[in-house]
Every structure is written in structure tokens, then in C-alpha cells.
XYZ file of C-alpha atoms in Angstrom:
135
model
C 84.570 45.004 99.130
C 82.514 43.855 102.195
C 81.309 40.106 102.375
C 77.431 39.965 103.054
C 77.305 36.904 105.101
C 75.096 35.535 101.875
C 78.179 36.021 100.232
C 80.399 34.150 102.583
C 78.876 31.043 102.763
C 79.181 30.771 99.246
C 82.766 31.560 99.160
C 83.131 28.873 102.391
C 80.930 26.399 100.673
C 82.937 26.753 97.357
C 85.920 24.295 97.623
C 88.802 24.971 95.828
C 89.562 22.861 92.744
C 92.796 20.569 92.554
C 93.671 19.014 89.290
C 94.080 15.625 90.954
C 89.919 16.235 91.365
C 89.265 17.222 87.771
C 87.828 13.729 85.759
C 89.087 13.943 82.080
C 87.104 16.452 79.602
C 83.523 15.307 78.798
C 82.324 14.271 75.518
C 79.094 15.341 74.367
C 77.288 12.755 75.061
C 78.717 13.063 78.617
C 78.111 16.986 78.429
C 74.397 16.589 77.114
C 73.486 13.931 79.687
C 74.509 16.079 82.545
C 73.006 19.436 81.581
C 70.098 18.818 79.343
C 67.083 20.099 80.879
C 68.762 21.804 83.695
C 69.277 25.702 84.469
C 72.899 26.007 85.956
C 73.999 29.063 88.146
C 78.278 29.202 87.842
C 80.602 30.669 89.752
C 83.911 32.025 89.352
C 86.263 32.811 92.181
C 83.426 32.372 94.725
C 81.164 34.695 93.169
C 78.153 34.276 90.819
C 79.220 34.704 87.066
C 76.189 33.396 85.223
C 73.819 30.963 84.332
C 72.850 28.906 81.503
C 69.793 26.516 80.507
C 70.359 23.809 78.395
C 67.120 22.878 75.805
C 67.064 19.948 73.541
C 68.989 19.708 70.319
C 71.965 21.586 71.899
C 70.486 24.966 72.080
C 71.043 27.229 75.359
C 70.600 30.474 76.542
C 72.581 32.287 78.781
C 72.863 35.698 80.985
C 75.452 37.470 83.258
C 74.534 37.436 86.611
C 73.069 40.719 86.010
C 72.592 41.026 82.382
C 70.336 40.026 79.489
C 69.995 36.845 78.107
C 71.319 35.469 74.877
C 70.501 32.446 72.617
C 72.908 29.805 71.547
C 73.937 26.433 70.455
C 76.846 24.887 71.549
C 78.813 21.276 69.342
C 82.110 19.494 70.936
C 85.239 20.424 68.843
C 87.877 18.431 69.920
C 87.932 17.992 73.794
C 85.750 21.488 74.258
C 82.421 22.604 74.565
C 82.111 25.202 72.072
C 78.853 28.257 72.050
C 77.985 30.055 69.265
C 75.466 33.190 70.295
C 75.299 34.540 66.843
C 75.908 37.629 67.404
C 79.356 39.613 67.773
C 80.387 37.343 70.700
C 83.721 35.486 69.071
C 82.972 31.589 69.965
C 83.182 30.590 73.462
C 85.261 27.150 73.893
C 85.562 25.392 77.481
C 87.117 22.241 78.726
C 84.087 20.983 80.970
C 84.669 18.534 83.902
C 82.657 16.382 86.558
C 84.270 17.223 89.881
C 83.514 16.851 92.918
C 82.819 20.985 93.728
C 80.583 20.551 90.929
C 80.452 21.178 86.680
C 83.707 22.884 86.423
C 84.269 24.895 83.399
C 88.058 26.171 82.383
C 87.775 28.687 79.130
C 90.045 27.927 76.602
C 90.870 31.474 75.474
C 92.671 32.089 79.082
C 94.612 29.076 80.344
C 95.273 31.315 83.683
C 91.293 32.285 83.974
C 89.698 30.967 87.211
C 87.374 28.158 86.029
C 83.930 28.794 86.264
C 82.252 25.711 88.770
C 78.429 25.305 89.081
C 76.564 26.824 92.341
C 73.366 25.889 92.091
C 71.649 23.694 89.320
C 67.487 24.072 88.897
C 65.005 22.085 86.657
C 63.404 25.537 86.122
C 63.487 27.474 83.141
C 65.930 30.826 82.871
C 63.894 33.627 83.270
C 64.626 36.141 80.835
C 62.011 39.054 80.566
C 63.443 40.356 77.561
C 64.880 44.095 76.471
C 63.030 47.250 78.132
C 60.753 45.543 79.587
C 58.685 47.875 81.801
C 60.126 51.273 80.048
């Protein structure tokens, strides 16, 4: 793989996560406060994984960093942040933290996954064209 110096920076820029720098899970109060109204880019290793925009009443939608864009909700169960996309996607349950590299996200399916942590954070809406557009 070749770094484009784009590419680079972010992986420079992109501190590495210790545990000691991990806060405690967030409720969802905490989780809602910090994300509602807010389109979130996330990383994993470095590299961007996807975003996700958080509407009102818990509902988001999300999309690969090159892929099509889904609908959700998401409810706390426990100490996670769980997302339902209603469709054949099996429920998606995180452990979210305030750190200071950012919204960290560890999945709870894969205690050994890199967690995702937030790149970029925008007030703008997700922009999701839709399927086939311009076939």
C-alpha cells in the first residue's frame, strides 16, 4: 500500500489510544448530548471507516466510507450503544468513550477489533444520494 501524504497526516495526527485515556462508558444521556445533531467521520487503524449522523429521537444513518447509506436507531443496553438498521445487519453494540483522540468506539462483538475513534465531526447533514442514482 503507498501512503498519499493525505493519508499520512491522518495516520500522524491519529494518536494512539491508551486505556489510562479512555473515561468510563457513556450513558445515553452522555452519548446523545455529544452526537446529536452532528455528522461524525470514524476511523479505524488510521484510516477512514465511516460516518454517521445522529437526528433527534435516536435515529441515525450511516455509510462505509465508500458505500450506501443505511437508516437506524440506536437505545443503551447495559454500558453499550446498541444500532438497529432493520435490515439483515445482526445489531451493532459499542462501548463509546470521551477521549482525548476523540469519540472512541470499541465493538463489542470483537474485544481484539481496533476501536473505531472520530476524525472529523461536521454540523452538516450526511449526504446520501440514494441507490442508482445517475444509471
Amino acid at each position: 500500500m503507498r501512503l498519499t501524504p493525505t493519508l499520512l497526516c491522518l495516520l500522524l495526527a491519529t494518536p494512539a489510544i491508551a486505556q489510562d485515556d479512555l473515561g468510563p462508558p457513556m450513558t445515553a444521556e452522555q452519548f446523545d448530548a455529544r452526537t446529536l445533531g452532528k455528522t461524525i467521520t470514524y476511523s479505524a487503524g488510521g484510516e477512514p471507516y465511516g460516518i454517521e449522523e445522529y437526528r433527534p429521537g435516536h435515529k441515525v444513518v450511516w455509510a462505509f466510507a465508500e458505500g450506501d447509506c443505511r437508516e437506524g436507531d440506536w437505545f443503551q443496553q447495559g454500558d453499550q450503544i446498541c444500532f438497529d438498521y432493520h435490515d439483515e445487519t445482526p445489531l451493532q453494540c459499542w462501548i463509546f468513550r470521551d477521549s482525548p483522540a476523540g469519540l472512541t468506539a470499541q465493538f463489542q462483538g470483537d474485544a481484539q477489533s481496533e476501536p473505531l475513534v472520530s476524525l472529523t465531526e461536521s454540523d452538516k447533514p450526511l449526504n446520501c444520494p440514494g441507490p442508482e442514482v445517475g444509471v
